[in-house]
């Protein structure tokens, strides 16, 4: 899964300087380089390289004025902060200027794939006739790259070894889709493909969490059915929930709303967090090692501290304090959290484009 080497002049700030991102082709924490064995060996291609992208997320995507974005912006219209050289004019001040959503968003490397592979390095300013197709293709490619991220993780999980063959085949099929030309990508039924991939990811999650449940039964000398039911919170409304120190190991939190939740010191090992909305959630001191399908965007949208334990493939966001407890915001009314959910921006929300069927 390699992209072309072409990089435009006047490239935006390297992804190395952005929280949770590495440059195209580089290897993130806990990973092994191309051709090596081990978890996440292909993830370097699934991390944003803003220097090889034509600022597609700043143009193609819409966002609404909210706590995450200071203004409204229509799809296909460049953000007013975007400069002629594709750099962001307020990159160093995004959060204080009212654009924290921009620091959260992650394209999983789709931006450079569309810019350098699908359109061969021809940018939408020099070739305005490509703009419409490029902007249509980018959200589709982003979804495919998100699936590649999850499938790559699934392939690294030893508990899922019984279905590694299926995972590899599906990963290869998904990668082949990303190599289609722009017209073929625009016609792709990405929702149907997501549904098929989701079934495989569900099976992966069950294998991981079942092993954890068996270990728990051995520790407790018998099954704990009530605890298991309590941990099945798929799609649950946990906005502002008080879960400090909660035992959520092996919990099903797929698509759960955890906006503003207090998860300080919670045990989230082997919890399935795919699509969980963690905006504003306090992860101070929480243990997320071994959590399943957690993404950098979800971490970037949350609050944590130096005591928060993270999976090896993800990095600690720069806006988190290096040590000590996370500064606590005054707890607002539930209506404030509801407003946050209703105005979830399409660009920066931690939920990304993932939707779990049947929620």
mmCIF file of C-alpha atoms in Angstrom:
data_model
loop_
_atom_site.group_PDB
_atom_site.id
_atom_site.type_symbol
_atom_site.label_atom_id
_atom_site.label_comp_id
_atom_site.label_asym_id
_atom_site.label_seq_id
_atom_site.Cartn_x
_atom_site.Cartn_y
_atom_site.Cartn_z
ATOM 1 C CA UNK A 1 0.000 0.000 0.000
ATOM 2 C CA UNK A 2 2.361 2.701 -1.245
ATOM 3 C CA UNK A 3 1.611 6.067 -2.727
ATOM 4 C CA UNK A 4 3.489 7.956 -5.403
ATOM 5 C CA UNK A 5 6.537 9.946 -4.325
ATOM 6 C CA UNK A 6 5.432 13.245 -5.824
ATOM 7 C CA UNK A 7 5.044 16.049 -3.297
ATOM 8 C CA UNK A 8 3.740 19.467 -4.206
ATOM 9 C CA UNK A 9 5.819 22.617 -3.765
ATOM 10 C CA UNK A 10 5.019 24.721 -0.729
ATOM 11 C CA UNK A 11 3.662 21.719 1.112
ATOM 12 C CA UNK A 12 1.715 22.190 4.306
ATOM 13 C CA UNK A 13 3.349 21.588 7.662
ATOM 14 C CA UNK A 14 4.617 18.047 7.887
ATOM 15 C CA UNK A 15 2.338 15.578 9.600
ATOM 16 C CA UNK A 16 5.255 14.862 11.906
ATOM 17 C CA UNK A 17 4.495 18.216 13.564
ATOM 18 C CA UNK A 18 0.840 17.388 14.117
ATOM 19 C CA UNK A 19 -0.370 15.439 17.129
ATOM 20 C CA UNK A 20 -0.942 11.763 16.474
ATOM 21 C CA UNK A 21 0.436 11.764 12.946
ATOM 22 C CA UNK A 22 3.631 10.679 11.221
ATOM 23 C CA UNK A 23 4.871 11.410 7.761
ATOM 24 C CA UNK A 24 3.844 9.243 4.834
ATOM 25 C CA UNK A 25 5.726 5.968 4.793
ATOM 26 C CA UNK A 26 7.119 6.390 8.293
ATOM 27 C CA UNK A 27 6.382 3.948 11.074
ATOM 28 C CA UNK A 28 4.507 4.912 14.196
ATOM 29 C CA UNK A 29 5.158 3.834 17.782
ATOM 30 C CA UNK A 30 5.130 0.107 18.339
ATOM 31 C CA UNK A 31 5.196 -0.686 14.629
ATOM 32 C CA UNK A 32 7.571 -2.489 12.310
ATOM 33 C CA UNK A 33 8.641 -1.183 8.923
ATOM 34 C CA UNK A 34 7.441 -2.498 5.539
ATOM 35 C CA UNK A 35 8.161 -6.169 5.034
ATOM 36 C CA UNK A 36 8.700 -6.760 8.742
ATOM 37 C CA UNK A 37 6.594 -8.899 10.971
ATOM 38 C CA UNK A 38 4.464 -7.601 13.770
ATOM 39 C CA UNK A 39 1.389 -5.503 14.522
ATOM 40 C CA UNK A 40 0.669 -2.486 12.402
ATOM 41 C CA UNK A 41 3.475 -3.003 9.906
ATOM 42 C CA UNK A 42 1.336 -1.426 7.155
ATOM 43 C CA UNK A 43 -0.103 1.438 9.195
ATOM 44 C CA UNK A 44 2.490 3.958 8.069
ATOM 45 C CA UNK A 45 0.504 4.212 4.833
ATOM 46 C CA UNK A 46 -2.679 4.852 6.804
ATOM 47 C CA UNK A 47 -1.502 7.991 8.577
ATOM 48 C CA UNK A 48 -2.096 11.474 7.236
ATOM 49 C CA UNK A 49 0.738 13.085 5.316
ATOM 50 C CA UNK A 50 -0.521 16.655 4.958
ATOM 51 C CA UNK A 51 2.563 17.599 2.954
ATOM 52 C CA UNK A 52 1.496 15.256 0.140
ATOM 53 C CA UNK A 53 -2.165 16.282 0.145
ATOM 54 C CA UNK A 54 -3.869 19.227 -1.523
ATOM 55 C CA UNK A 55 -5.651 20.232 1.705
ATOM 56 C CA UNK A 56 -8.676 18.139 0.736
ATOM 57 C CA UNK A 57 -10.142 18.044 4.243
ATOM 58 C CA UNK A 58 -10.054 21.874 4.267
ATOM 59 C CA UNK A 59 -12.073 22.075 1.055
ATOM 60 C CA UNK A 60 -14.074 18.943 0.281
ATOM 61 C CA UNK A 61 -15.767 18.539 3.654
ATOM 62 C CA UNK A 62 -18.512 20.656 5.253
ATOM 63 C CA UNK A 63 -18.609 21.716 8.871
ATOM 64 C CA UNK A 64 -21.077 23.562 11.050
ATOM 65 C CA UNK A 65 -20.463 26.341 13.555
ATOM 66 C CA UNK A 66 -20.152 24.601 16.904
ATOM 67 C CA UNK A 67 -17.755 24.011 19.753
ATOM 68 C CA UNK A 68 -15.504 22.337 17.186
ATOM 69 C CA UNK A 69 -15.656 24.928 14.401
ATOM 70 C CA UNK A 70 -15.982 28.682 14.625
ATOM 71 C CA UNK A 71 -17.903 29.071 11.355
ATOM 72 C CA UNK A 72 -20.109 27.255 8.879
ATOM 73 C CA UNK A 73 -18.481 25.954 5.702
ATOM 74 C CA UNK A 74 -20.089 24.277 2.723
ATOM 75 C CA UNK A 75 -18.661 21.182 1.071
ATOM 76 C CA UNK A 76 -16.390 22.088 -1.844
ATOM 77 C CA UNK A 77 -15.628 25.589 -0.563
ATOM 78 C CA UNK A 78 -12.120 26.240 0.771
ATOM 79 C CA UNK A 79 -11.862 27.183 4.429
ATOM 80 C CA UNK A 80 -11.161 30.892 4.768
ATOM 81 C CA UNK A 81 -7.974 30.015 6.665
ATOM 82 C CA UNK A 82 -6.528 28.051 3.730
ATOM 83 C CA UNK A 83 -3.651 29.806 1.979
ATOM 84 C CA UNK A 84 -2.607 29.673 -1.664
ATOM 85 C CA UNK A 85 0.170 27.165 -0.896
ATOM 86 C CA UNK A 86 -2.335 24.791 0.761
ATOM 87 C CA UNK A 87 -1.084 25.641 4.232
ATOM 88 C CA UNK A 88 -3.389 26.581 7.090
ATOM 89 C CA UNK A 89 -2.962 30.207 8.083
ATOM 90 C CA UNK A 90 -3.757 29.490 11.732
ATOM 91 C CA UNK A 91 -2.260 26.029 12.104
ATOM 92 C CA UNK A 92 -0.466 26.931 15.334
ATOM 93 C CA UNK A 93 -3.597 28.557 16.774
ATOM 94 C CA UNK A 94 -6.400 26.247 15.691
ATOM 95 C CA UNK A 95 -7.707 25.509 19.176
ATOM 96 C CA UNK A 96 -7.677 29.076 20.558
ATOM 97 C CA UNK A 97 -9.133 30.354 17.272
ATOM 98 C CA UNK A 98 -12.148 28.033 17.661
ATOM 99 C CA UNK A 99 -11.181 25.168 15.341
ATOM 100 C CA UNK A 100 -10.344 22.227 17.640
ATOM 101 C CA UNK A 101 -12.201 19.959 15.206
ATOM 102 C CA UNK A 102 -9.377 20.427 12.721
ATOM 103 C CA UNK A 103 -6.880 19.060 15.245
ATOM 104 C CA UNK A 104 -9.083 16.011 15.791
ATOM 105 C CA UNK A 105 -9.812 14.983 12.209
ATOM 106 C CA UNK A 106 -7.884 12.085 10.686
ATOM 107 C CA UNK A 107 -8.186 11.002 7.059
ATOM 108 C CA UNK A 108 -6.238 7.746 7.647
ATOM 109 C CA UNK A 109 -3.948 8.681 4.746
ATOM 110 C CA UNK A 110 -6.773 9.117 2.224
ATOM 111 C CA UNK A 111 -5.709 12.673 1.404
ATOM 112 C CA UNK A 112 -2.336 11.743 -0.023
ATOM 113 C CA UNK A 113 -3.793 8.694 -1.784
ATOM 114 C CA UNK A 114 -6.324 10.818 -3.669
ATOM 115 C CA UNK A 115 -3.839 13.615 -4.333
ATOM 116 C CA UNK A 116 -0.839 11.597 -5.421
ATOM 117 C CA UNK A 117 -2.279 8.317 -6.716
ATOM 118 C CA UNK A 118 -5.851 8.798 -7.903
ATOM 119 C CA UNK A 119 -5.079 12.185 -9.477
ATOM 120 C CA UNK A 120 -1.368 11.666 -10.085
ATOM 121 C CA UNK A 121 -0.178 14.767 -8.240
ATOM 122 C CA UNK A 122 -2.347 17.219 -10.212
ATOM 123 C CA UNK A 123 -3.906 19.637 -7.730
ATOM 124 C CA UNK A 124 -7.367 21.170 -7.975
ATOM 125 C CA UNK A 125 -6.025 24.716 -8.290
ATOM 126 C CA UNK A 126 -3.769 24.052 -11.269
ATOM 127 C CA UNK A 127 -6.405 21.811 -12.819
ATOM 128 C CA UNK A 128 -9.780 23.172 -11.670
ATOM 129 C CA UNK A 129 -11.596 20.695 -13.929
ATOM 130 C CA UNK A 130 -10.537 17.958 -11.476
ATOM 131 C CA UNK A 131 -11.926 19.716 -8.403
ATOM 132 C CA UNK A 132 -15.458 18.299 -8.431
ATOM 133 C CA UNK A 133 -14.345 14.699 -8.925
ATOM 134 C CA UNK A 134 -11.520 15.020 -6.418
ATOM 135 C CA UNK A 135 -13.832 16.364 -3.741
ATOM 136 C CA UNK A 136 -16.395 13.607 -4.389
ATOM 137 C CA UNK A 137 -13.788 10.864 -4.230
ATOM 138 C CA UNK A 138 -12.041 12.039 -1.059
ATOM 139 C CA UNK A 139 -14.798 11.074 1.465
ATOM 140 C CA UNK A 140 -15.111 7.678 -0.228
ATOM 141 C CA UNK A 141 -11.377 7.090 -0.047
ATOM 142 C CA UNK A 142 -11.400 8.182 3.564
ATOM 143 C CA UNK A 143 -13.949 5.502 4.403
ATOM 144 C CA UNK A 144 -11.916 2.845 2.600
ATOM 145 C CA UNK A 145 -8.741 3.861 4.432
ATOM 146 C CA UNK A 146 -10.587 3.774 7.744
ATOM 147 C CA UNK A 147 -11.583 0.192 6.949
ATOM 148 C CA UNK A 148 -7.967 -0.598 6.085
ATOM 149 C CA UNK A 149 -6.917 0.729 9.488
ATOM 150 C CA UNK A 150 -9.386 -1.521 11.324
ATOM 151 C CA UNK A 151 -8.572 -4.561 9.190
ATOM 152 C CA UNK A 152 -4.847 -4.054 9.713
ATOM 153 C CA UNK A 153 -5.444 -3.951 13.454
ATOM 154 C CA UNK A 154 -7.634 -7.058 13.292
ATOM 155 C CA UNK A 155 -4.844 -8.883 11.458
ATOM 156 C CA UNK A 156 -2.447 -8.021 14.294
ATOM 157 C CA UNK A 157 -4.651 -9.500 17.033
ATOM 158 C CA UNK A 158 -3.579 -13.017 18.045
ATOM 159 C CA UNK A 159 -7.067 -13.788 19.402
ATOM 160 C CA UNK A 160 -8.432 -13.374 15.858
ATOM 161 C CA UNK A 161 -6.000 -15.885 14.363
ATOM 162 C CA UNK A 162 -8.823 -18.299 13.371
ATOM 163 C CA UNK A 163 -10.127 -15.721 10.896
ATOM 164 C CA UNK A 164 -6.832 -14.096 9.836
ATOM 165 C CA UNK A 165 -7.218 -15.618 6.374
ATOM 166 C CA UNK A 166 -10.579 -13.922 5.848
ATOM 167 C CA UNK A 167 -9.240 -10.673 7.260
ATOM 168 C CA UNK A 168 -6.241 -10.703 4.902
ATOM 169 C CA UNK A 169 -8.436 -11.385 1.869
ATOM 170 C CA UNK A 170 -10.811 -8.575 2.828
ATOM 171 C CA UNK A 171 -7.916 -6.215 3.464
ATOM 172 C CA UNK A 172 -6.491 -6.985 0.008
ATOM 173 C CA UNK A 173 -9.911 -6.474 -1.594
ATOM 174 C CA UNK A 174 -10.314 -3.125 0.169
ATOM 175 C CA UNK A 175 -6.851 -1.986 -0.890
ATOM 176 C CA UNK A 176 -7.690 -2.937 -4.495
ATOM 177 C CA UNK A 177 -10.757 -0.695 -4.310
ATOM 178 C CA UNK A 178 -8.582 2.279 -3.314
ATOM 179 C CA UNK A 179 -6.566 1.782 -6.524
ATOM 180 C CA UNK A 180 -9.557 2.297 -8.805
ATOM 181 C CA UNK A 181 -9.721 5.403 -10.936
ATOM 182 C CA UNK A 182 -11.763 8.421 -9.868
ATOM 183 C CA UNK A 183 -14.864 7.527 -11.883
ATOM 184 C CA UNK A 184 -14.955 3.970 -10.545
ATOM 185 C CA UNK A 185 -14.458 5.192 -6.981
ATOM 186 C CA UNK A 186 -17.302 7.684 -7.348
ATOM 187 C CA UNK A 187 -19.639 4.831 -8.340
ATOM 188 C CA UNK A 188 -18.542 2.516 -5.539
ATOM 189 C CA UNK A 189 -21.219 1.268 -3.128
ATOM 190 C CA UNK A 190 -19.026 1.934 -0.121
ATOM 191 C CA UNK A 191 -21.885 1.405 2.327
ATOM 192 C CA UNK A 192 -22.315 -2.199 1.175
ATOM 193 C CA UNK A 193 -18.591 -2.831 1.492
ATOM 194 C CA UNK A 194 -18.565 -1.302 4.976
ATOM 195 C CA UNK A 195 -21.385 -3.621 5.985
ATOM 196 C CA UNK A 196 -19.421 -6.679 4.858
ATOM 197 C CA UNK A 197 -16.270 -5.504 6.622
ATOM 198 C CA UNK A 198 -18.224 -4.731 9.775
ATOM 199 C CA UNK A 199 -19.387 -8.327 10.026
ATOM 200 C CA UNK A 200 -15.761 -9.425 10.029
ATOM 201 C CA UNK A 201 -14.790 -6.785 12.584
ATOM 202 C CA UNK A 202 -17.662 -7.899 14.820
ATOM 203 C CA UNK A 203 -16.340 -11.450 14.741
ATOM 204 C CA UNK A 204 -12.869 -10.150 15.556
ATOM 205 C CA UNK A 205 -14.225 -8.206 18.516
ATOM 206 C CA UNK A 206 -16.087 -11.241 19.820
ATOM 207 C CA UNK A 207 -12.957 -13.401 19.666
ATOM 208 C CA UNK A 208 -10.924 -10.811 21.571
ATOM 209 C CA UNK A 209 -13.542 -10.185 24.227
ATOM 210 C CA UNK A 210 -14.478 -13.861 24.604
ATOM 211 C CA UNK A 211 -10.915 -14.698 25.570
ATOM 212 C CA UNK A 212 -11.034 -11.920 28.144
ATOM 213 C CA UNK A 213 -14.346 -13.240 29.516
ATOM 214 C CA UNK A 214 -12.886 -16.735 29.889
ATOM 215 C CA UNK A 215 -9.935 -15.330 31.824
ATOM 216 C CA UNK A 216 -12.332 -13.370 34.042
ATOM 217 C CA UNK A 217 -14.368 -16.517 34.728
ATOM 218 C CA UNK A 218 -11.222 -18.339 35.790
ATOM 219 C CA UNK A 219 -10.271 -15.498 38.116
ATOM 220 C CA UNK A 220 -13.751 -15.320 39.642
ATOM 221 C CA UNK A 221 -14.339 -19.104 39.634
ATOM 222 C CA UNK A 222 -17.457 -18.980 37.516
ATOM 223 C CA UNK A 223 -19.387 -16.890 34.975
ATOM 224 C CA UNK A 224 -20.654 -13.461 35.967
ATOM 225 C CA UNK A 225 -23.669 -13.016 33.695
ATOM 226 C CA UNK A 226 -24.852 -9.749 35.226
ATOM 227 C CA UNK A 227 -21.436 -8.128 34.776
ATOM 228 C CA UNK A 228 -21.443 -9.276 31.151
ATOM 229 C CA UNK A 229 -24.832 -7.701 30.521
ATOM 230 C CA UNK A 230 -23.641 -4.480 32.152
ATOM 231 C CA UNK A 231 -20.687 -4.411 29.787
ATOM 232 C CA UNK A 232 -22.809 -4.732 26.642
ATOM 233 C CA UNK A 233 -23.294 -1.017 25.986
ATOM 234 C CA UNK A 234 -23.346 -0.989 22.206
ATOM 235 C CA UNK A 235 -24.788 2.340 21.047
ATOM 236 C CA UNK A 236 -25.582 3.307 24.642
ATOM 237 C CA UNK A 237 -26.301 6.895 25.654
ATOM 238 C CA UNK A 238 -23.560 7.515 28.213
ATOM 239 C CA UNK A 239 -23.286 11.252 27.709
ATOM 240 C CA UNK A 240 -21.765 12.785 30.828
ATOM 241 C CA UNK A 241 -21.797 9.389 32.583
ATOM 242 C CA UNK A 242 -19.858 9.027 35.819
ATOM 243 C CA UNK A 243 -17.655 6.020 35.152
ATOM 244 C CA UNK A 244 -14.623 6.927 37.225
ATOM 245 C CA UNK A 245 -12.660 3.778 38.016
ATOM 246 C CA UNK A 246 -15.208 1.588 36.204
ATOM 247 C CA UNK A 247 -14.269 -1.949 35.211
ATOM 248 C CA UNK A 248 -14.995 -1.830 31.496
ATOM 249 C CA UNK A 249 -12.517 -4.468 30.472
ATOM 250 C CA UNK A 250 -13.924 -6.378 27.504
ATOM 251 C CA UNK A 251 -16.963 -4.084 27.269
ATOM 252 C CA UNK A 252 -18.860 -3.644 24.022
ATOM 253 C CA UNK A 253 -18.910 0.134 23.549
ATOM 254 C CA UNK A 254 -19.355 0.143 19.774
ATOM 255 C CA UNK A 255 -21.008 3.401 18.740
ATOM 256 C CA UNK A 256 -21.623 4.456 22.350
ATOM 257 C CA UNK A 257 -22.099 8.146 23.152
ATOM 258 C CA UNK A 258 -19.464 8.941 25.778
ATOM 259 C CA UNK A 259 -19.402 12.701 25.227
ATOM 260 C CA UNK A 260 -18.146 14.396 28.386
ATOM 261 C CA UNK A 261 -18.093 11.111 30.326
ATOM 262 C CA UNK A 262 -15.875 10.782 33.394
ATOM 263 C CA UNK A 263 -13.670 7.790 32.638
ATOM 264 C CA UNK A 264 -10.798 8.691 34.941
ATOM 265 C CA UNK A 265 -8.974 5.571 36.023
ATOM 266 C CA UNK A 266 -11.361 3.304 34.106
ATOM 267 C CA UNK A 267 -10.122 -0.074 32.883
ATOM 268 C CA UNK A 268 -10.852 -0.209 29.150
ATOM 269 C CA UNK A 269 -8.498 -3.017 28.234
ATOM 270 C CA UNK A 270 -9.913 -5.159 25.377
ATOM 271 C CA UNK A 271 -13.005 -2.932 25.214
ATOM 272 C CA UNK A 272 -14.414 -2.521 21.695
ATOM 273 C CA UNK A 273 -14.435 1.242 21.042
ATOM 274 C CA UNK A 274 -15.168 1.336 17.329
ATOM 275 C CA UNK A 275 -17.237 4.429 16.567
ATOM 276 C CA UNK A 276 -17.521 5.446 20.233
ATOM 277 C CA UNK A 277 -17.924 9.221 20.601
ATOM 278 C CA UNK A 278 -15.285 10.301 23.111
ATOM 279 C CA UNK A 279 -15.481 14.057 22.604
ATOM 280 C CA UNK A 280 -14.638 15.754 25.866
ATOM 281 C CA UNK A 281 -14.479 12.439 27.734
ATOM 282 C CA UNK A 282 -11.986 12.479 30.608
ATOM 283 C CA UNK A 283 -9.537 9.606 30.182
ATOM 284 C CA UNK A 284 -7.127 10.754 32.886
ATOM 285 C CA UNK A 285 -5.349 7.694 34.269
ATOM 286 C CA UNK A 286 -7.531 5.310 32.225
ATOM 287 C CA UNK A 287 -6.040 2.099 30.843
ATOM 288 C CA UNK A 288 -6.666 1.773 27.115
ATOM 289 C CA UNK A 289 -3.943 -0.770 26.378
ATOM 290 C CA UNK A 290 -5.322 -3.597 24.316
ATOM 291 C CA UNK A 291 -8.557 -1.740 23.556
ATOM 292 C CA UNK A 292 -10.014 -2.770 20.215
ATOM 293 C CA UNK A 293 -10.395 -0.442 17.218
ATOM 294 C CA UNK A 294 -9.528 2.784 19.017
ATOM 295 C CA UNK A 295 -8.306 5.539 16.665
ATOM 296 C CA UNK A 296 -6.112 8.585 17.013
ATOM 297 C CA UNK A 297 -9.037 10.857 16.187
ATOM 298 C CA UNK A 298 -10.979 9.505 19.156
ATOM 299 C CA UNK A 299 -8.033 10.180 21.455
ATOM 300 C CA UNK A 300 -7.535 13.670 20.028
ATOM 301 C CA UNK A 301 -11.159 14.515 20.785
ATOM 302 C CA UNK A 302 -10.914 13.363 24.407
ATOM 303 C CA UNK A 303 -9.009 14.630 27.442
ATOM 304 C CA UNK A 304 -6.319 12.607 29.130
ATOM 305 C CA UNK A 305 -3.066 13.050 31.001
ATOM 306 C CA UNK A 306 0.383 11.584 31.464
ATOM 307 C CA UNK A 307 -1.054 8.668 33.442
ATOM 308 C CA UNK A 308 -3.380 7.541 30.629
ATOM 309 C CA UNK A 309 -2.174 4.217 29.216
ATOM 310 C CA UNK A 310 -2.440 3.958 25.423
ATOM 311 C CA UNK A 311 -2.119 1.232 22.777
ATOM 312 C CA UNK A 312 1.371 1.136 21.238
ATOM 313 C CA UNK A 313 0.060 2.132 17.790
ATOM 314 C CA UNK A 314 -1.351 5.486 19.004
ATOM 315 C CA UNK A 315 0.324 8.618 20.367
ATOM 316 C CA UNK A 316 -0.468 10.912 23.259
ATOM 317 C CA UNK A 317 -2.176 14.094 21.953
ATOM 318 C CA UNK A 318 -0.138 17.257 22.395
ATOM 319 C CA UNK A 319 -2.974 19.115 24.129
ATOM 320 C CA UNK A 320 -3.055 16.589 26.986
ATOM 321 C CA UNK A 321 -1.127 17.683 30.101
ATOM 322 C CA UNK A 322 2.091 15.666 30.498
ATOM 323 C CA UNK A 323 1.369 14.649 34.070
ATOM 324 C CA UNK A 324 -1.078 15.047 36.907
ATOM 325 C CA UNK A 325 -4.872 14.996 36.817
ATOM 326 C CA UNK A 326 -6.799 16.351 33.861
ATOM 327 C CA UNK A 327 -8.153 19.842 34.598
ATOM 328 C CA UNK A 328 -11.842 19.436 35.323
ATOM 329 C CA UNK A 329 -14.410 21.537 33.562
ATOM 330 C CA UNK A 330 -17.551 22.518 35.467
ATOM 331 C CA UNK A 331 -20.206 19.973 34.703
ATOM 332 C CA UNK A 332 -22.857 21.580 32.562
ATOM 333 C CA UNK A 333 -26.400 20.499 32.047
ATOM 334 C CA UNK A 334 -27.183 17.437 30.016
ATOM 335 C CA UNK A 335 -28.677 19.764 27.411
ATOM 336 C CA UNK A 336 -25.164 21.027 26.692
ATOM 337 C CA UNK A 337 -24.013 17.508 25.883
ATOM 338 C CA UNK A 338 -27.121 16.895 23.780
ATOM 339 C CA UNK A 339 -26.371 20.047 21.795
ATOM 340 C CA UNK A 340 -22.829 18.791 21.233
ATOM 341 C CA UNK A 341 -24.169 15.512 19.875
ATOM 342 C CA UNK A 342 -26.765 17.153 17.632
ATOM 343 C CA UNK A 343 -24.210 19.543 16.137
ATOM 344 C CA UNK A 344 -21.584 16.877 15.607
ATOM 345 C CA UNK A 345 -19.496 18.313 12.750
ATOM 346 C CA UNK A 346 -18.902 16.164 9.723
ATOM 347 C CA UNK A 347 -15.220 16.933 9.646
ATOM 348 C CA UNK A 348 -13.956 16.766 13.187
ATOM 349 C CA UNK A 349 -16.228 14.436 15.127
ATOM 350 C CA UNK A 350 -14.405 11.577 16.774
ATOM 351 C CA UNK A 351 -17.023 9.189 15.417
ATOM 352 C CA UNK A 352 -15.636 9.815 11.952
ATOM 353 C CA UNK A 353 -17.682 8.107 9.247
ATOM 354 C CA UNK A 354 -18.061 4.846 11.118
ATOM 355 C CA UNK A 355 -21.591 3.656 11.750
ATOM 356 C CA UNK A 356 -22.312 0.276 13.263
ATOM 357 C CA UNK A 357 -25.248 -1.379 11.459
ATOM 358 C CA UNK A 358 -28.216 -2.296 13.592
ATOM 359 C CA UNK A 359 -27.568 0.157 16.406
#
